[in-house]
Amino acid sequence: MWTIDKNKSWAHLHDTWYWISRMDGVPQSPVHHAEGDVATHTRMVVEALGQLPAWQQLPPQQQEALWAAALLHDVEKFSTTETLDDGSIVSPGHARRGAMTARNILFEEIPTPFAIREQISWLVRYHGLPLWVFDKPDPVKALISASLDVDTAMLATLARADVLGRICHDQEELLYRIDCFEALAREQQCWGQPKAFETAAAKMNYLLKEEVAPDYVPFPVSGSEVILMSGLPGAGKDTYVQRNYKEWAMVSPDNLRREKRVDPTDKSANGTIIQEAKEQARGYLRAGKNFVWNATNITRQMRQQLVSLCMTYNAHVTIVYVEVPAEKLFKQNAQRKYAIPEKALHQLVRKLEVPGQTEAHVVNFIV
């Protein structure tokens, strides 16, 4: 069974893992965290989690995943915490950045099975949602969107531990918010399971448009089938395309760079290459022709731009994410004809955002 560490004593964890010891001294709001710094809070959260019946009733591997998420949930407060002019202490963006750091740790430092790693990363990403979902402009959509990537029941358990692992005046109110989150998830049929949509088009229609009911099924429209590849250099994207879509048209910014002898580090020239690649794609989209867009596409922003372009032409988009273990990745990259420097590959690993189910009609993982 996978685990971050068999020895779960706080002293051992603190002395073994740098990403825990650097929580020492990171301040928190005395109003919401009177217990002290981030390290103290994290220790209390882990202890509180172990006392929750909901955690105790999970299968052992899910217990380990949730325990790891509790250990990592505030891992990036050290880099995001700031004191405002009025004296208040905040950590904007710590959940999003923390999810990326958790993924990086569990990919390079502590080799973790893909499904478990992603479960932990998404729990870190959304750990505050049960407390704040009703402050969102559209609470139902925020909940349903999250349910496509994270187990909402496990998320609520993590949130309870997060609240019980602190000293604050509004603890009862925060626990009540989590109860309301659970009630909403049960009402929307996404408690402990992803929200089910009638079709992939219905899912995207709901996520992208306002005032659309999740059970509404739009009338089918014809358009291209687009395969949007995603993955780090050396992961095996080219091999996958050759095996599965050899006869399809392909848009490849890398091929265009090589044809035009453009240095990958030349930002200005690369902008021109991407525009040319998009124009190729538009030609296929206008003709209703199926094609593969083959590039790294390792960030959500990169993928969103391309998915949006394709959906403008009523295309059905499938993101195919390809991954191999870190050790194999670096070995395969070194053996490639167009290998990138190892230092650059490490930098790309740190930027990696694995695709979520909200990003396209279908998201497939080849791991």
Coordinates of C-alpha atoms in Angstrom, one line a residue, residues 8 37 61 73 76 192 253 260 277 314 323:
K8 CA 3.7 9.3 11.2
D37 CA 1.8 29.2 12.8
Q61 CA -5.6 3.4 0.9
H73 CA -3.1 21.2 2.3
E76 CA 2.3 26.7 -0.1
G192 CA -18.9 11.2 -3.1
P253 CA 4.0 23.7 -33.3
K260 CA 11.4 27.3 -40.0
A277 CA -0.5 26.6 -35.9
N314 CA -18.6 23.2 -32.7
E323 CA 2.6 10.4 -18.5

